[in-house]
Amino acid sequence: MSAHPNKRSTKWIAAFAAAGVLAVTGAGSAAFAADLTTVDDTKVGSITVHKYELPDTGFGPEGTGKQLDAADVAGLTPLPGVTFQVERLTEYDLTTNAGWTALQGLSLQDAIDTATKTLAGSVVTDANGEAAFGSLPLGAYLVTETAAPTGVIASKPFVITVPLTDPDNKNAWMYDVHVYPKNQIANAEKTAEDSESTAIGDDVVWSILGDIPVSDPIDGYKIVDVLDPRLSYDPANPAVLSLDGSATALVEGVDYTLTAVQNAGAWTITAEFTAAGRAKLVTVKAADYDARVKLVIPTTVNEIGDGNIENTALVYPNLPSFDITPGEPGGPLEPTDESKWGKVEILKHEQGDKAELLAGAQFQVFTSQADADAQTNPVTINGQDTWTTAANGVTSIEGLRQSGWADGAAVAPGEEGYQEYWIVEVKAPAGYELLAEPIKVTVGDPTTQAIIEVPNALDNGGFELPFTGGEFNSALLYGAGSIILAGVVLMAVRRRKAAADN
């Protein structure tokens, strides 16, 4: 199949904490270098979250808890409109060594699920991607991304302490902490592969590509595709989930589950990764940053309707997105593509008299000039390969792929995928001549495409053939008969004379 550059695609963001963000067991380990220096319990601190997209070249500068220089974040794109919530873990007094020791034994999951917390504030990142939390009592804080614009997926919660050991002076504390949960920008796209298809009943193969989030573990990942009712799906020829750009194989029933359910004529295909499959995703992403999930769904077109068969998939890249309505912040990715179909309508009338409409003319359609000339390989739609004009002189050949649309993109004449058609009259109405040559046509939007007028000439151009009756012809025949009879008599006379002479 040919590929075209202008695919529609949707983006989502997966956020991950940089160094300096405590998101695992051992949350207090960064501070032990400063145990001999007393924490000033009269101070308050601050946490400033800097939200950036993760560049394609990698994870960006290393976070230390200090504010990065402008050069360190040059080229990074800030993300405004992301809501962060900060909660203080009240059981840990970080003005004491005992408090740090206790914090070291806390897991992130326990901080989320069971630790006692008080809300310190909720802030939305500004145009610079910053959310500042000031006047914070010293302690450990759980930072959670609670809301984000469409296309941004909430980052994993993390624990950060105020204060932190100053990375430039290991004998000092740092009370104003900066964290940079940088983000991965990932594409999900959908393509309709139909350039080799020409008529209803042919295949349209939908390919959905979704990037793998940079997360360990990946808590959920699934793709759901609700097919248009005009698309048929055969469970005996099922969809296949794989990893694009990786040799790692995925096994249905082990790495993912695949379900296909039909409701009110529409099929819903769901491919969901199991825990084993998600572990593979983590490994594959670490080995190849550009590896992606690929779901291929084979379908066939069963009718054209308005001609535009749009198909939108839902890519859920983490567990929280499973419960969010599509289009809402943090919800699934929605890549879309379409396949376009149309028809050819023929109006048959007498040459020079458009009011004389002709029934009974029969036509076939071909996808090449050579096939049209040889009348081989006619297009077949739902078992029909010949179309006959009705009493109004019209026949409609519905279910041809639009000429200027292939593999989800517009194509121009001469480009790969551009499809022209040839109409051949295989039977003329009684009293009329067949068309002398095929008619080349293009198929466009069925709601606007004009009808094709095909006039038929009368037999022999409207002239009567000789020797077919009438006074002139009868006289001609009578004269010819007389001449023949006279010749026969003359020949007989000559034979008798020759016999008498002998």
Short mmCIF file of C-alpha atoms in Angstrom, two decimals:
data_model
loop_
_atom_site.label_atom_id
_atom_site.label_comp_id
_atom_site.label_asym_id
_atom_site.label_seq_id
_atom_site.Cartn_x
_atom_site.Cartn_y
_atom_site.Cartn_z
CA MET A 1 0.00 0.00 0.00
CA SER A 2 1.14 3.50 -0.63
CA ALA A 3 1.61 5.90 2.21
CA HIS A 4 0.56 9.52 2.15
CA PRO A 5 1.91 12.26 4.33
CA ASN A 6 -1.23 14.00 5.46
CA LYS A 7 -2.63 11.54 7.95
CA ARG A 8 -4.82 12.77 10.62
CA SER A 9 -3.28 12.05 14.02
CA THR A 10 -3.86 12.91 17.67
CA LYS A 11 -1.31 13.58 20.39
CA TRP A 12 -1.21 12.67 24.01
CA ILE A 13 1.21 13.46 26.79
CA ALA A 14 2.68 11.04 29.33
CA ALA A 15 4.42 12.81 32.21
CA PHE A 16 7.23 11.38 34.28
CA ALA A 17 9.13 12.86 37.22
CA ALA A 18 12.72 13.94 36.69
CA ALA A 19 15.56 13.27 39.08
CA GLY A 20 14.99 15.06 42.40
CA VAL A 21 11.38 13.85 42.49
CA LEU A 22 10.97 11.06 45.03
CA ALA A 23 8.63 8.53 43.49
CA VAL A 24 9.86 5.23 44.91
CA THR A 25 10.62 3.60 48.23
CA GLY A 26 13.56 5.42 49.85
CA ALA A 27 12.02 8.83 49.55
CA GLY A 28 14.35 10.39 52.12
CA SER A 29 17.66 9.11 50.82
CA ALA A 30 18.62 12.41 49.17
CA ALA A 31 18.74 14.13 52.52
CA PHE A 32 21.06 11.92 54.59
CA ALA A 33 24.22 13.70 53.40
CA ALA A 34 23.03 16.67 55.42
CA ASP A 35 22.24 14.87 58.69
CA LEU A 36 24.99 16.78 60.51
CA THR A 37 23.50 20.11 59.51
CA THR A 38 20.46 21.14 61.46
CA VAL A 39 17.25 21.78 59.61
CA ASP A 40 15.96 25.24 60.41
CA ASP A 41 12.48 24.46 61.73
CA THR A 42 11.55 28.14 61.63
CA LYS A 43 11.61 28.19 57.86
CA VAL A 44 8.90 27.46 55.37
CA GLY A 45 9.57 26.19 51.86
CA SER A 46 8.11 26.02 48.40
CA ILE A 47 7.61 23.62 45.53
CA THR A 48 7.58 24.90 41.97
CA VAL A 49 6.48 22.47 39.28
CA HIS A 50 7.80 23.18 35.78
CA LYS A 51 5.79 21.29 33.18
CA TYR A 52 7.48 20.67 29.81
CA GLU A 53 7.10 18.31 26.92
CA LEU A 54 9.78 15.68 26.67
CA PRO A 55 11.93 16.34 23.59
CA ASP A 56 12.20 13.67 20.90
CA THR A 57 15.94 13.47 21.50
CA GLY A 58 15.61 12.18 25.05
CA PHE A 59 14.53 12.99 28.59
CA GLY A 60 16.06 16.46 28.77
CA PRO A 61 18.26 17.87 31.55
CA GLU A 62 18.75 16.05 34.84
CA GLY A 63 16.63 17.42 37.69
CA THR A 64 18.33 18.09 41.03
CA GLY A 65 15.72 20.08 42.91
CA LYS A 66 17.32 23.37 41.91
CA GLN A 67 15.94 25.69 39.26
CA LEU A 68 17.55 24.90 35.93
CA ASP A 69 19.36 27.50 33.87
CA ALA A 70 17.61 28.92 30.83
CA ALA A 71 20.09 27.09 28.62
CA ASP A 72 19.06 23.77 30.19
CA VAL A 73 15.43 24.18 29.12
CA ALA A 74 16.05 25.95 25.83
CA GLY A 75 13.98 24.30 23.10
CA LEU A 76 11.58 22.66 25.57
CA THR A 77 7.89 23.49 25.20
CA PRO A 78 6.03 24.46 28.40
CA LEU A 79 2.60 23.01 29.03
CA PRO A 80 0.02 25.42 30.48
CA GLY A 81 -3.35 24.41 31.88
CA VAL A 82 -2.22 21.35 33.85
CA THR A 83 -3.56 21.12 37.42
CA PHE A 84 -1.30 19.88 40.22
CA GLN A 85 -2.42 19.06 43.73
CA VAL A 86 0.04 19.03 46.64
CA GLU A 87 -0.72 17.16 49.89
CA ARG A 88 1.49 17.08 53.01
CA LEU A 89 2.22 13.67 54.49
CA THR A 90 1.55 14.63 58.11
CA GLU A 91 3.17 11.63 59.85
CA TYR A 92 6.75 12.60 58.93
CA ASP A 93 8.61 15.28 60.87
CA LEU A 94 11.59 16.10 58.70
CA THR A 95 13.20 18.31 61.32
CA THR A 96 14.32 15.02 62.95
CA ASN A 97 16.42 12.12 61.75
CA ALA A 98 13.66 9.78 62.91
CA GLY A 99 11.29 11.45 60.50
CA TRP A 100 13.68 10.92 57.58
CA THR A 101 14.20 7.30 58.59
CA ALA A 102 10.47 6.65 58.71
CA LEU A 103 9.97 8.31 55.34
CA GLN A 104 12.60 6.08 53.79
CA GLY A 105 10.40 3.08 54.51
CA LEU A 106 7.36 4.58 52.73
CA SER A 107 6.41 3.31 49.28
CA LEU A 108 4.79 5.53 46.72
CA GLN A 109 1.72 3.32 46.66
CA ASP A 110 1.36 3.64 50.44
CA ALA A 111 1.74 7.41 50.14
CA ILE A 112 -1.13 7.41 47.67
CA ASP A 113 -3.39 4.87 49.35
CA THR A 114 -2.90 4.88 53.13
CA ALA A 115 -0.74 7.76 54.35
CA THR A 116 -2.41 10.54 56.32
CA LYS A 117 -2.43 13.71 54.23
CA THR A 118 -3.60 17.32 54.37
CA LEU A 119 -4.22 19.41 51.27
CA ALA A 120 -1.61 22.11 50.78
CA GLY A 121 -3.03 23.50 47.57
CA SER A 122 -4.07 22.99 43.96
CA VAL A 123 -2.53 25.11 41.19
CA VAL A 124 -2.85 25.23 37.38
CA THR A 125 0.33 25.70 35.36
CA ASP A 126 0.62 29.11 33.73
CA ALA A 127 1.80 30.05 30.25
CA ASN A 128 5.34 29.12 31.28
CA GLY A 129 4.21 25.69 32.41
CA GLU A 130 4.79 26.60 36.08
CA ALA A 131 2.70 25.84 39.16
CA ALA A 132 4.09 27.38 42.37
CA PHE A 133 3.21 26.27 45.90
CA GLY A 134 4.59 28.67 48.51
CA SER A 135 4.71 28.97 52.32
CA LEU A 136 4.82 25.21 52.79
CA PRO A 137 5.61 23.78 56.23
CA LEU A 138 8.66 21.53 56.18
CA GLY A 139 7.77 17.96 55.37
CA ALA A 140 7.14 15.37 52.68
CA TYR A 141 4.58 16.09 49.98
CA LEU A 142 2.62 13.97 47.54
CA VAL A 143 2.25 15.77 44.20
CA THR A 144 -0.56 14.60 41.96
CA GLU A 145 -1.55 15.79 38.50
CA THR A 146 -5.32 15.96 38.77
CA ALA A 147 -6.46 17.59 35.51
CA ALA A 148 -5.00 18.48 32.15
CA PRO A 149 -6.07 19.85 28.77
CA THR A 150 -7.28 17.49 26.06
CA GLY A 151 -4.41 15.38 24.81
CA VAL A 152 -2.44 15.52 28.07
CA ILE A 153 -2.29 12.34 30.11
CA ALA A 154 -1.82 12.72 33.86
CA SER A 155 1.65 11.95 35.15
CA LYS A 156 2.36 9.42 37.84
CA PRO A 157 2.12 10.93 41.37
CA PHE A 158 5.42 11.51 43.15
CA VAL A 159 6.72 12.38 46.61
CA ILE A 160 9.04 15.35 47.14
CA THR A 161 10.54 16.65 50.37
CA VAL A 162 10.93 20.20 51.63
CA PRO A 163 13.81 20.70 52.29
CA LEU A 164 16.23 18.81 50.05
CA THR A 165 19.99 18.64 50.33
CA ASP A 166 21.56 21.40 48.25
CA PRO A 167 23.23 19.58 45.33
CA ASP A 168 25.96 22.24 45.12
CA ASN A 169 26.67 22.35 48.86
CA LYS A 170 26.17 19.00 50.55
CA ASN A 171 26.33 20.67 53.99
CA ALA A 172 23.32 22.86 53.37
CA TRP A 173 19.59 22.49 52.99
CA MET A 174 17.51 23.79 50.06
CA TYR A 175 14.05 24.98 51.09
CA ASP A 176 12.77 26.12 47.70
CA VAL A 177 12.49 23.05 45.51
CA HIS A 178 11.98 22.93 41.73
CA VAL A 179 10.73 19.81 39.96
CA TYR A 180 10.57 19.17 36.23
CA PRO A 181 8.16 16.35 35.40
CA LYS A 182 9.02 16.54 31.70
CA ASN A 183 6.69 14.94 29.21
CA GLN A 184 6.73 12.67 26.24
CA ILE A 185 4.86 13.83 23.15
CA ALA A 186 3.56 10.76 21.37
CA ASN A 187 1.62 10.32 18.18
CA ALA A 188 -1.26 7.99 17.58
CA GLU A 189 -2.48 7.73 14.03
CA LYS A 190 -4.90 5.72 11.98
CA THR A 191 -4.65 4.90 8.29
CA ALA A 192 -7.14 3.37 5.88
CA GLU A 193 -5.38 1.14 3.37
CA ASP A 194 -7.68 0.97 0.34
CA SER A 195 -5.62 1.97 -2.71
CA GLU A 196 -5.89 -1.57 -4.13
CA SER A 197 -9.66 -1.62 -3.62
CA THR A 198 -12.13 -0.43 -6.22
CA ALA A 199 -15.61 -1.71 -5.38
CA ILE A 200 -17.91 -2.67 -2.55
CA GLY A 201 -16.85 -6.04 -1.20
CA ASP A 202 -13.15 -5.20 -1.47
CA ASP A 203 -10.95 -4.92 1.61
CA VAL A 204 -10.23 -1.79 3.59
CA VAL A 205 -7.53 -2.45 6.19
CA TRP A 206 -7.34 -0.06 9.14
CA SER A 207 -3.99 0.33 10.91
CA ILE A 208 -3.80 2.05 14.29
CA LEU A 209 -0.41 3.11 15.65
CA GLY A 210 0.02 4.29 19.22
CA ASP A 211 3.24 5.25 20.97
CA ILE A 212 4.29 3.41 24.10
CA PRO A 213 4.38 5.59 27.24
CA VAL A 214 7.67 6.00 29.08
CA SER A 215 6.55 4.49 32.34
CA ASP A 216 7.50 1.55 34.53
CA PRO A 217 5.21 -0.12 35.17
CA ILE A 218 2.59 0.63 32.54
CA ASP A 219 -0.65 0.17 34.45
CA GLY A 220 -2.98 -0.16 31.46
CA TYR A 221 -3.10 0.04 27.67
CA LYS A 222 -5.89 -0.80 25.25
CA ILE A 223 -7.23 0.14 21.84
CA VAL A 224 -10.95 0.19 21.04
CA ASP A 225 -12.36 0.63 17.54
CA VAL A 226 -16.09 0.94 16.93
CA LEU A 227 -16.44 0.26 13.21
CA ASP A 228 -18.90 2.07 10.98
CA PRO A 229 -21.92 -0.18 10.20
CA ARG A 230 -20.95 0.08 6.53
CA LEU A 231 -17.85 -1.97 7.35
CA SER A 232 -18.06 -5.73 7.71
CA TYR A 233 -15.68 -7.62 9.99
CA ASP A 234 -15.00 -11.36 9.85
CA PRO A 235 -13.92 -12.89 13.19
CA ALA A 236 -12.39 -15.73 11.18
CA ASN A 237 -9.96 -13.14 9.77
CA PRO A 238 -9.25 -11.32 13.03
CA ALA A 239 -7.43 -8.14 13.93
CA VAL A 240 -3.79 -8.52 14.91
CA LEU A 241 -1.86 -6.64 17.60
CA SER A 242 1.89 -6.24 17.18
CA LEU A 243 4.83 -3.96 17.99
CA ASP A 244 5.87 -1.74 15.13
CA GLY A 245 9.64 -1.28 15.00
CA SER A 246 10.38 -4.22 17.28
CA ALA A 247 11.05 -7.90 16.68
CA THR A 248 9.33 -8.76 19.97
CA ALA A 249 6.26 -10.88 19.26
CA LEU A 250 2.92 -10.49 20.98
CA VAL A 251 0.82 -13.59 21.62
CA GLU A 252 -2.95 -13.34 21.80
CA GLY A 253 -4.24 -14.75 25.06
CA VAL A 254 -0.87 -14.23 26.72
CA ASP A 255 0.18 -10.67 26.00
CA TYR A 256 -3.22 -9.29 25.03
CA THR A 257 -6.88 -10.15 24.73
CA LEU A 258 -8.91 -9.53 21.57
CA THR A 259 -12.69 -9.24 21.55
CA ALA A 260 -15.08 -8.52 18.68
CA VAL A 261 -18.72 -7.76 19.48
CA GLN A 262 -21.44 -6.81 17.00
CA ASN A 263 -24.25 -4.54 18.14
CA ALA A 264 -26.92 -3.01 15.88
CA GLY A 265 -24.84 -3.88 12.85
CA ALA A 266 -21.64 -2.23 14.10
CA TRP A 267 -18.59 -4.18 15.22
CA THR A 268 -16.52 -3.12 18.24
CA ILE A 269 -12.95 -4.43 18.29
CA THR A 270 -11.03 -4.25 21.58
CA ALA A 271 -7.37 -5.19 22.06
CA GLU A 272 -6.18 -4.89 25.67
CA PHE A 273 -2.73 -5.67 27.02
CA THR A 274 -2.36 -8.09 29.90
CA ALA A 275 0.16 -7.56 32.71
CA ALA A 276 2.62 -9.73 30.78
CA GLY A 277 2.06 -7.68 27.65
CA ARG A 278 2.50 -4.39 29.48
CA ALA A 279 5.80 -5.65 30.89
CA LYS A 280 6.88 -6.31 27.30
CA LEU A 281 5.94 -2.75 26.41
CA VAL A 282 8.24 -1.41 29.13
CA THR A 283 11.13 -3.55 27.88
CA VAL A 284 10.55 -2.68 24.24
CA LYS A 285 10.33 1.07 24.96
CA ALA A 286 13.61 0.95 26.86
CA ALA A 287 15.29 -0.82 23.93
CA ASP A 288 13.77 1.33 21.17
CA TYR A 289 12.34 4.73 21.98
CA ASP A 290 10.44 4.85 18.65
CA ALA A 291 8.71 1.46 18.98
CA ARG A 292 4.91 1.66 18.81
CA VAL A 293 1.84 -0.48 19.31
CA LYS A 294 0.12 -1.47 16.06
CA LEU A 295 -3.39 -2.86 15.66
CA VAL A 296 -4.42 -3.98 12.16
CA ILE A 297 -8.14 -4.52 11.50
CA PRO A 298 -9.23 -6.02 8.15
CA THR A 299 -12.72 -5.02 6.98
CA THR A 300 -14.81 -4.96 3.83
CA VAL A 301 -17.14 -2.21 2.62
CA ASN A 302 -20.78 -3.33 2.39
CA GLU A 303 -22.49 -0.06 1.36
CA ILE A 304 -21.52 3.54 0.65
CA GLY A 305 -24.22 5.73 2.22
CA ASP A 306 -23.00 9.30 1.82
CA GLY A 307 -19.69 7.99 0.51
CA ASN A 308 -17.47 9.00 3.46
CA ILE A 309 -16.73 6.11 5.79
CA GLU A 310 -14.98 7.68 8.77
CA ASN A 311 -13.41 5.52 11.43
CA THR A 312 -12.16 6.74 14.81
CA ALA A 313 -10.23 4.56 17.22
CA LEU A 314 -9.74 5.10 20.95
CA VAL A 315 -6.24 4.54 22.34
CA TYR A 316 -6.13 4.30 26.14
CA PRO A 317 -2.45 4.60 27.15
CA ASN A 318 -2.85 4.20 30.91
CA LEU A 319 -5.32 2.88 33.45
CA PRO A 320 -6.82 6.24 34.54
CA SER A 321 -7.76 7.01 30.93
CA PHE A 322 -10.02 3.92 30.87
CA ASP A 323 -12.62 5.73 32.98
CA ILE A 324 -12.50 9.11 31.25
CA THR A 325 -14.97 10.05 28.52
CA PRO A 326 -13.34 10.53 25.11
CA GLY A 327 -12.63 14.20 24.54
CA GLU A 328 -12.31 14.95 28.24
CA PRO A 329 -8.93 15.89 29.80
CA GLY A 330 -6.81 12.82 30.42
CA GLY A 331 -9.04 10.70 28.22
CA PRO A 332 -8.15 8.40 25.36
CA LEU A 333 -6.43 9.36 22.16
CA GLU A 334 -8.75 9.56 19.13
CA PRO A 335 -6.94 8.98 15.80
CA THR A 336 -9.23 9.15 12.78
CA ASP A 337 -9.11 8.32 9.09
CA GLU A 338 -11.63 7.70 6.33
CA SER A 339 -12.27 5.76 3.16
CA LYS A 340 -14.27 7.47 0.39
CA TRP A 341 -16.68 5.81 -2.03
CA GLY A 342 -19.07 6.90 -4.74
CA LYS A 343 -21.08 5.90 -7.78
CA VAL A 344 -21.55 6.37 -11.51
CA GLU A 345 -25.02 7.27 -12.80
CA ILE A 346 -25.69 6.88 -16.53
CA LEU A 347 -28.52 8.50 -18.48
CA LYS A 348 -29.21 6.82 -21.84
CA HIS A 349 -31.04 8.73 -24.57
CA GLU A 350 -31.29 8.87 -28.34
CA GLN A 351 -28.62 10.84 -30.17
CA GLY A 352 -30.00 14.33 -30.80
CA ASP A 353 -33.17 13.76 -28.78
CA LYS A 354 -32.70 13.89 -25.01
CA ALA A 355 -36.42 13.38 -24.52
CA GLU A 356 -36.19 9.90 -26.04
CA LEU A 357 -34.98 7.95 -23.04
CA LEU A 358 -33.73 4.44 -23.69
CA ALA A 359 -34.31 1.36 -21.55
CA GLY A 360 -32.45 -1.90 -21.90
CA ALA A 361 -28.92 -0.64 -22.48
CA GLN A 362 -26.41 -2.75 -20.55
CA PHE A 363 -23.07 -1.55 -19.18
CA GLN A 364 -19.99 -2.97 -17.49
CA VAL A 365 -17.25 -1.14 -15.57
CA PHE A 366 -13.51 -1.76 -15.87
CA THR A 367 -10.54 -0.44 -13.92
CA SER A 368 -8.14 -0.19 -16.88
CA GLN A 369 -8.26 0.73 -20.57
CA ALA A 370 -6.80 -2.67 -21.49
CA ASP A 371 -9.53 -4.59 -19.64
CA ALA A 372 -12.20 -2.35 -21.14
CA ASP A 373 -10.93 -2.95 -24.68
CA ALA A 374 -10.75 -6.71 -24.13
CA GLN A 375 -13.89 -6.76 -21.96
CA THR A 376 -12.12 -8.86 -19.35
CA ASN A 377 -12.20 -8.56 -15.54
CA PRO A 378 -15.29 -6.36 -15.19
CA VAL A 379 -15.91 -4.83 -11.77
CA THR A 380 -18.27 -6.95 -9.69
CA ILE A 381 -20.35 -5.41 -6.90
CA ASN A 382 -22.35 -7.74 -4.69
CA GLY A 383 -22.21 -10.39 -7.40
CA GLN A 384 -23.38 -8.03 -10.16
CA ASP A 385 -21.15 -7.13 -13.10
CA THR A 386 -23.70 -5.72 -15.58
CA TRP A 387 -26.09 -2.79 -15.12
CA THR A 388 -29.20 -2.13 -17.27
CA THR A 389 -30.96 1.17 -17.87
CA ALA A 390 -34.54 1.38 -16.65
CA ALA A 391 -37.54 2.96 -18.40
CA ASN A 392 -36.26 6.42 -17.39
CA GLY A 393 -32.99 5.69 -19.20
CA VAL A 394 -30.99 5.64 -15.94
CA THR A 395 -28.80 3.05 -14.27
CA SER A 396 -26.69 3.61 -11.16
CA ILE A 397 -23.45 1.75 -10.44
CA GLU A 398 -22.96 2.28 -6.71
CA GLY A 399 -19.96 1.28 -4.65
CA LEU A 400 -16.83 2.44 -6.49
CA ARG A 401 -13.89 3.95 -4.62
CA GLN A 402 -13.57 7.67 -5.25
CA SER A 403 -10.91 8.36 -7.86
CA GLY A 404 -9.06 11.10 -5.99
CA TRP A 405 -8.85 9.49 -2.53
CA ALA A 406 -6.63 6.55 -1.53
CA ASP A 407 -5.09 5.29 1.71
CA GLY A 408 -6.64 8.11 3.71
CA ALA A 409 -5.43 11.01 1.59
CA ALA A 410 -6.27 13.03 -1.51
CA VAL A 411 -4.40 11.94 -4.63
CA ALA A 412 -4.09 13.71 -7.97
CA PRO A 413 -4.22 12.21 -11.47
CA GLY A 414 -1.01 10.34 -12.16
CA GLU A 415 -0.25 9.74 -8.48
CA GLU A 416 -0.22 6.27 -6.99
CA GLY A 417 -3.69 5.25 -5.91
CA TYR A 418 -5.56 7.54 -8.31
CA GLN A 419 -8.27 5.38 -9.92
CA GLU A 420 -10.06 5.98 -13.21
CA TYR A 421 -12.85 3.79 -14.56
CA TRP A 422 -13.98 2.79 -18.06
CA ILE A 423 -17.66 2.24 -18.94
CA VAL A 424 -18.41 -0.18 -21.80
CA GLU A 425 -21.84 -0.66 -23.37
CA VAL A 426 -22.16 -4.41 -23.84
CA LYS A 427 -25.73 -4.42 -25.17
CA ALA A 428 -27.55 -1.62 -26.98
CA PRO A 429 -31.30 -1.00 -26.85
CA ALA A 430 -33.24 -2.47 -29.77
CA GLY A 431 -32.88 -0.31 -32.86
CA TYR A 432 -29.71 1.43 -31.67
CA GLU A 433 -25.99 0.97 -32.17
CA LEU A 434 -23.50 0.05 -29.42
CA LEU A 435 -21.03 2.70 -28.31
CA ALA A 436 -17.95 2.53 -30.51
CA GLU A 437 -15.44 2.81 -27.61
CA PRO A 438 -15.26 2.82 -23.79
CA ILE A 439 -16.06 5.99 -21.87
CA LYS A 440 -13.44 7.01 -19.26
CA VAL A 441 -14.95 8.42 -16.06
CA THR A 442 -13.87 9.48 -12.58
CA VAL A 443 -15.82 8.91 -9.37
CA GLY A 444 -16.27 11.70 -6.83
CA ASP A 445 -18.56 12.66 -3.97
CA PRO A 446 -21.84 10.81 -4.63
CA THR A 447 -23.87 13.72 -3.27
CA THR A 448 -22.57 16.13 -5.90
CA GLN A 449 -21.38 14.06 -8.85
CA ALA A 450 -23.20 14.83 -12.11
CA ILE A 451 -24.99 12.15 -14.10
CA ILE A 452 -23.19 10.92 -17.22
CA GLU A 453 -25.23 11.31 -20.40
CA VAL A 454 -24.65 8.56 -22.97
CA PRO A 455 -26.47 9.10 -26.31
CA ASN A 456 -27.09 6.18 -28.69
CA ALA A 457 -27.21 6.48 -32.50
CA LEU A 458 -29.92 4.70 -34.43
CA ASP A 459 -28.96 1.54 -36.28
CA ASN A 460 -26.87 2.34 -39.38
CA GLY A 461 -26.82 6.00 -38.38
CA GLY A 462 -30.55 6.22 -39.07
CA PHE A 463 -30.28 5.14 -42.73
CA GLU A 464 -32.21 2.13 -44.05
CA LEU A 465 -30.13 -0.78 -45.22
CA PRO A 466 -30.52 -1.90 -48.90
CA PHE A 467 -32.50 -5.06 -49.88
CA THR A 468 -34.78 -4.72 -46.94
CA GLY A 469 -38.15 -4.01 -48.72
CA GLY A 470 -39.98 -1.02 -50.21
CA GLU A 471 -40.98 -0.17 -53.83
CA PHE A 472 -37.51 0.77 -54.99
CA ASN A 473 -35.98 -2.39 -53.70
CA SER A 474 -38.78 -4.61 -55.12
CA ALA A 475 -38.33 -3.11 -58.56
CA LEU A 476 -34.62 -3.62 -58.32
CA LEU A 477 -35.11 -7.26 -57.44
CA TYR A 478 -37.66 -7.73 -60.31
CA GLY A 479 -35.22 -6.24 -62.81
CA ALA A 480 -32.37 -8.39 -61.59
CA GLY A 481 -34.59 -11.49 -61.91
CA SER A 482 -35.50 -10.64 -65.50
CA ILE A 483 -31.87 -10.27 -66.50
CA ILE A 484 -30.99 -13.63 -64.97
CA LEU A 485 -33.94 -15.34 -66.76
CA ALA A 486 -32.93 -13.88 -70.13
CA GLY A 487 -29.41 -15.15 -69.63
CA VAL A 488 -30.62 -18.65 -68.92
CA VAL A 489 -32.81 -18.69 -72.10
CA LEU A 490 -29.96 -17.42 -74.27
CA MET A 491 -27.63 -20.09 -72.93
CA ALA A 492 -30.17 -22.84 -73.71
CA VAL A 493 -30.60 -21.62 -77.30
CA ARG A 494 -26.86 -21.68 -77.88
CA ARG A 495 -26.56 -25.22 -76.57
CA ARG A 496 -29.32 -26.51 -78.97
CA LYS A 497 -27.67 -24.83 -81.97
CA ALA A 498 -24.33 -26.34 -81.08
CA ALA A 499 -25.92 -29.80 -80.83
CA ALA A 500 -27.62 -29.45 -84.28
CA ASP A 501 -24.32 -28.46 -85.96
CA ASN A 502 -22.69 -31.59 -84.62
#
